[in-house]
Amino acid sequence: MKKEFEDTPDSIVDAFVFRGFVDALNGDTAVFSQDNAENLFRIKREADRKAKEEKLYGANRDAGRDFLASNARKDSVVTLPSGLQYKVLVKGEGEVPQRTDKVLVNYEGRLVDGTVFDSSSRHGSKPASFRADQVIKGWTEALTMMPVGSKWQLFIPYELAYGERGAGQQIKPYSALVFDVELVGIDKPKTEEVKATDDVKTAKKSVPAKKPVPARKKAARK
């Protein structure tokens, strides 16, 4: 228990711990009931967790907010009600994906200090492929606005990225992120109409052709 309070402004007093232990064994609720004690402990632990996160990641959060606030003042940058910002680098003219569409994209991701943490080129020469609703919120919102052929620069607040948890070694909690995203295409499955046509063609191929009737049999029938 003492280890849990390390790096916090609090500490444990042995005498109080022993008193609480004995009271619990005896069912004595004169000081605290079990429920009240557990609730107080949860509240205190949550407050300590936030204080520790503030100490570790508060500067990172503030750097992201300052970056986005400055970025929002640029004429070329559009800020959406969600907090997502984007800049159109190339204007596409194709179809706009739906949330459940599988998209093909080239991308590069950076921290606000310019550090590149990922890119599609690191994973092969082909565009990355995934459903538009199976990525971070900032990506989903942008992808469902981008026509195919577009290339946008996205500026994503931590709430629409990896939030308070971060991701991997480079993306710390509360990190705002920058992405260059090129929407190459939409990988759509065959429609029911095309599938039905294919099924008919397959069925026709599977039906054996009629054998010609020999001339002698034709004459006998007559």
Tab-separated table of C-alpha atoms in Angstrom:
chain	number	residue	atom	x	y	z
A	1	MET	CA	0.000	0.000	0.000
A	2	LYS	CA	2.838	2.373	0.788
A	3	LYS	CA	4.265	1.845	-2.692
A	4	GLU	CA	0.982	3.003	-4.216
A	5	PHE	CA	1.434	6.376	-2.531
A	6	GLU	CA	4.941	6.934	-3.851
A	7	ASP	CA	5.321	10.134	-5.906
A	8	THR	CA	2.148	11.545	-4.318
A	9	PRO	CA	1.735	14.234	-1.623
A	10	ASP	CA	0.237	11.635	0.761
A	11	SER	CA	1.557	8.874	2.973
A	12	ILE	CA	0.203	6.069	5.157
A	13	VAL	CA	0.168	6.247	8.951
A	14	ASP	CA	0.728	2.769	10.360
A	15	ALA	CA	-1.459	3.282	13.438
A	16	PHE	CA	-4.457	4.291	11.326
A	17	VAL	CA	-4.004	1.293	9.055
A	18	PHE	CA	-3.945	-1.077	12.039
A	19	ARG	CA	-7.001	0.632	13.554
A	20	GLY	CA	-8.905	0.245	10.313
A	21	PHE	CA	-7.866	-3.382	10.019
A	22	VAL	CA	-9.059	-4.214	13.531
A	23	ASP	CA	-12.322	-2.260	13.089
A	24	ALA	CA	-13.031	-4.185	9.899
A	25	LEU	CA	-12.462	-7.521	11.623
A	26	ASN	CA	-14.756	-6.512	14.494
A	27	GLY	CA	-17.394	-4.955	12.243
A	28	ASP	CA	-16.951	-1.611	14.050
A	29	THR	CA	-18.318	1.227	11.839
A	30	ALA	CA	-17.945	4.028	14.390
A	31	VAL	CA	-15.325	5.766	12.213
A	32	PHE	CA	-16.179	4.472	8.724
A	33	SER	CA	-18.491	1.961	7.183
A	34	GLN	CA	-16.879	-0.388	4.698
A	35	ASP	CA	-18.658	1.272	1.753
A	36	ASN	CA	-17.702	4.798	2.825
A	37	ALA	CA	-14.090	3.806	3.387
A	38	GLU	CA	-13.823	2.128	-0.026
A	39	ASN	CA	-15.476	5.088	-1.745
A	40	LEU	CA	-13.125	7.563	-0.074
A	41	PHE	CA	-10.155	5.421	-1.041
A	42	ARG	CA	-11.272	5.296	-4.708
A	43	ILE	CA	-11.731	9.053	-4.831
A	44	LYS	CA	-8.318	9.619	-3.287
A	45	ARG	CA	-6.585	7.190	-5.654
A	46	GLU	CA	-8.201	8.831	-8.682
A	47	ALA	CA	-7.108	12.280	-7.500
A	48	ASP	CA	-3.568	10.993	-6.984
A	49	ARG	CA	-3.562	9.380	-10.434
A	50	LYS	CA	-4.557	12.663	-12.049
A	51	ALA	CA	-1.948	14.555	-10.064
A	52	LYS	CA	0.722	12.097	-11.187
A	53	GLU	CA	-0.388	12.332	-14.830
A	54	GLU	CA	-0.359	16.105	-14.629
A	55	LYS	CA	3.202	15.998	-13.383
A	56	LEU	CA	4.305	13.588	-16.109
A	57	TYR	CA	2.251	14.707	-19.118
A	58	GLY	CA	0.830	18.154	-18.362
A	59	ALA	CA	3.553	19.858	-20.411
A	60	ASN	CA	2.868	17.541	-23.348
A	61	ARG	CA	-0.866	18.321	-23.233
A	62	ASP	CA	-0.225	22.070	-23.037
A	63	ALA	CA	2.219	21.932	-25.964
A	64	GLY	CA	-0.443	20.293	-28.104
A	65	ARG	CA	-3.076	22.839	-27.148
A	66	ASP	CA	-0.733	25.752	-27.846
A	67	PHE	CA	0.184	24.265	-31.228
A	68	LEU	CA	-3.465	23.831	-32.248
A	69	ALA	CA	-4.434	27.303	-31.031
A	70	SER	CA	-1.669	28.869	-33.111
A	71	ASN	CA	-2.443	26.651	-36.089
A	72	ALA	CA	-6.138	27.606	-36.044
A	73	ARG	CA	-5.216	31.211	-36.850
A	74	LYS	CA	-3.788	30.265	-40.249
A	75	ASP	CA	-6.008	31.131	-43.217
A	76	SER	CA	-5.441	27.770	-44.909
A	77	VAL	CA	-6.538	25.741	-41.874
A	78	VAL	CA	-10.174	24.760	-41.258
A	79	THR	CA	-11.235	24.073	-37.661
A	80	LEU	CA	-14.305	21.859	-37.142
A	81	PRO	CA	-16.639	21.947	-34.101
A	82	SER	CA	-15.072	18.713	-32.823
A	83	GLY	CA	-11.671	20.421	-32.608
A	84	LEU	CA	-10.263	18.610	-35.638
A	85	GLN	CA	-8.262	20.860	-37.970
A	86	TYR	CA	-7.381	20.186	-41.589
A	87	LYS	CA	-5.635	21.778	-44.536
A	88	VAL	CA	-6.384	20.740	-48.124
A	89	LEU	CA	-3.150	19.980	-49.990
A	90	VAL	CA	-4.735	18.319	-53.023
A	91	LYS	CA	-8.434	18.605	-53.860
A	92	GLY	CA	-9.918	15.294	-55.011
A	93	GLU	CA	-12.992	14.870	-57.186
A	94	GLY	CA	-13.923	11.268	-56.409
A	95	GLU	CA	-16.432	9.575	-54.132
A	96	VAL	CA	-16.543	10.352	-50.412
A	97	PRO	CA	-16.280	7.237	-48.204
A	98	GLN	CA	-18.948	6.165	-45.730
A	99	ARG	CA	-17.949	5.160	-42.199
A	100	THR	CA	-18.173	1.445	-43.004
A	101	ASP	CA	-16.248	1.659	-46.293
A	102	LYS	CA	-12.805	0.135	-46.564
A	103	VAL	CA	-10.384	2.849	-47.678
A	104	LEU	CA	-6.938	2.844	-49.262
A	105	VAL	CA	-4.609	5.555	-47.957
A	106	ASN	CA	-1.028	6.720	-47.939
A	107	TYR	CA	-0.104	8.564	-44.759
A	108	GLU	CA	2.609	9.934	-42.522
A	109	GLY	CA	2.110	10.676	-38.820
A	110	ARG	CA	4.106	13.186	-36.765
A	111	LEU	CA	4.170	14.668	-33.288
A	112	VAL	CA	3.742	18.422	-33.000
A	113	ASP	CA	7.524	18.780	-32.706
A	114	GLY	CA	7.914	17.208	-36.162
A	115	THR	CA	8.994	13.711	-35.045
A	116	VAL	CA	7.725	11.090	-37.521
A	117	PHE	CA	6.309	8.088	-35.631
A	118	ASP	CA	4.670	6.123	-38.469
A	119	SER	CA	3.953	6.085	-42.210
A	120	SER	CA	2.351	3.744	-44.722
A	121	SER	CA	5.672	3.480	-46.576
A	122	ARG	CA	7.167	1.713	-43.537
A	123	HIS	CA	4.725	-1.144	-44.061
A	124	GLY	CA	5.254	-1.752	-47.773
A	125	SER	CA	4.760	-0.105	-51.143
A	126	LYS	CA	0.962	-0.491	-51.213
A	127	PRO	CA	-1.476	1.921	-49.539
A	128	ALA	CA	-2.761	1.009	-46.082
A	129	SER	CA	-6.227	-0.561	-46.059
A	130	PHE	CA	-8.820	-0.406	-43.254
A	131	ARG	CA	-12.416	0.555	-42.537
A	132	ALA	CA	-12.963	4.267	-42.022
A	133	ASP	CA	-14.603	3.699	-38.634
A	134	GLN	CA	-11.846	1.459	-37.258
A	135	VAL	CA	-9.238	4.174	-36.679
A	136	ILE	CA	-8.913	7.124	-34.286
A	137	LYS	CA	-11.859	9.534	-34.204
A	138	GLY	CA	-9.994	12.332	-35.980
A	139	TRP	CA	-9.223	10.061	-38.921
A	140	THR	CA	-12.792	8.784	-39.186
A	141	GLU	CA	-14.198	12.309	-39.221
A	142	ALA	CA	-11.743	13.451	-41.899
A	143	LEU	CA	-12.001	10.375	-44.122
A	144	THR	CA	-15.792	10.670	-44.302
A	145	MET	CA	-15.381	14.196	-45.682
A	146	MET	CA	-12.541	13.603	-48.169
A	147	PRO	CA	-13.265	12.857	-51.845
A	148	VAL	CA	-11.078	10.139	-53.357
A	149	GLY	CA	-7.928	11.702	-54.806
A	150	SER	CA	-7.642	14.201	-51.946
A	151	LYS	CA	-4.596	14.816	-49.824
A	152	TRP	CA	-5.190	16.575	-46.532
A	153	GLN	CA	-3.036	17.556	-43.603
A	154	LEU	CA	-4.808	16.724	-40.340
A	155	PHE	CA	-4.144	18.366	-36.976
A	156	ILE	CA	-5.744	16.183	-34.324
A	157	PRO	CA	-6.249	17.092	-30.642
A	158	TYR	CA	-5.498	14.325	-28.159
A	159	GLU	CA	-9.216	13.806	-27.457
A	160	LEU	CA	-9.667	12.660	-31.087
A	161	ALA	CA	-6.385	10.720	-31.160
A	162	TYR	CA	-5.128	8.334	-28.452
A	163	GLY	CA	-6.448	10.349	-25.524
A	164	GLU	CA	-5.075	10.001	-22.019
A	165	ARG	CA	-3.420	6.628	-22.729
A	166	GLY	CA	-1.139	7.364	-25.666
A	167	ALA	CA	0.115	4.615	-27.987
A	168	GLY	CA	3.446	2.833	-28.158
A	169	GLN	CA	6.726	4.390	-27.115
A	170	GLN	CA	6.537	7.636	-29.088
A	171	ILE	CA	2.944	8.786	-28.676
A	172	LYS	CA	2.722	9.892	-25.070
A	173	PRO	CA	-0.593	10.453	-23.261
A	174	TYR	CA	-2.365	13.712	-24.194
A	175	SER	CA	-0.480	13.996	-27.517
A	176	ALA	CA	-1.857	16.120	-30.342
A	177	LEU	CA	-0.895	14.607	-33.710
A	178	VAL	CA	-0.297	15.728	-37.297
A	179	PHE	CA	-1.000	13.476	-40.290
A	180	ASP	CA	-0.578	13.842	-44.028
A	181	VAL	CA	-3.326	11.645	-45.474
A	182	GLU	CA	-3.832	10.809	-49.156
A	183	LEU	CA	-7.100	9.018	-49.940
A	184	VAL	CA	-6.168	6.742	-52.847
A	185	GLY	CA	-9.444	4.885	-53.210
A	186	ILE	CA	-12.368	2.980	-51.724
A	187	ASP	CA	-12.116	-0.803	-51.725
A	188	LYS	CA	-15.778	-1.675	-52.237
A	189	PRO	CA	-17.093	-5.261	-52.296
A	190	LYS	CA	-19.117	-6.459	-55.276
A	191	THR	CA	-22.686	-5.200	-55.286
A	192	GLU	CA	-25.540	-7.645	-55.056
A	193	GLU	CA	-26.391	-6.944	-58.710
A	194	VAL	CA	-22.911	-7.795	-59.926
A	195	LYS	CA	-22.843	-10.843	-57.686
A	196	ALA	CA	-26.176	-12.031	-59.068
A	197	THR	CA	-24.907	-11.612	-62.635
A	198	ASP	CA	-21.807	-13.597	-61.797
A	199	ASP	CA	-23.951	-16.324	-60.238
A	200	VAL	CA	-26.065	-16.569	-63.425
A	201	LYS	CA	-22.962	-16.825	-65.602
A	202	THR	CA	-21.567	-19.533	-63.351
A	203	ALA	CA	-24.845	-21.456	-63.457
A	204	LYS	CA	-24.951	-21.323	-67.281
A	205	LYS	CA	-21.437	-22.672	-67.501
A	206	SER	CA	-22.338	-25.562	-65.214
A	207	VAL	CA	-25.335	-26.729	-67.357
A	208	PRO	CA	-24.165	-29.382	-69.863
A	209	ALA	CA	-24.875	-28.680	-73.520
A	210	LYS	CA	-27.494	-30.848	-75.272
A	211	LYS	CA	-26.046	-33.678	-77.307
A	212	PRO	CA	-26.974	-33.648	-81.030
A	213	VAL	CA	-29.479	-36.356	-82.089
A	214	PRO	CA	-28.038	-38.730	-84.736
A	215	ALA	CA	-29.663	-38.562	-88.207
A	216	ARG	CA	-30.818	-42.209	-88.053
A	217	LYS	CA	-32.812	-41.540	-84.847
A	218	LYS	CA	-34.392	-38.476	-86.410
A	219	ALA	CA	-35.530	-40.570	-89.388
A	220	ALA	CA	-36.944	-43.288	-87.112
A	221	ARG	CA	-38.976	-40.740	-85.234
A	222	LYS	CA	-40.541	-39.542	-88.446
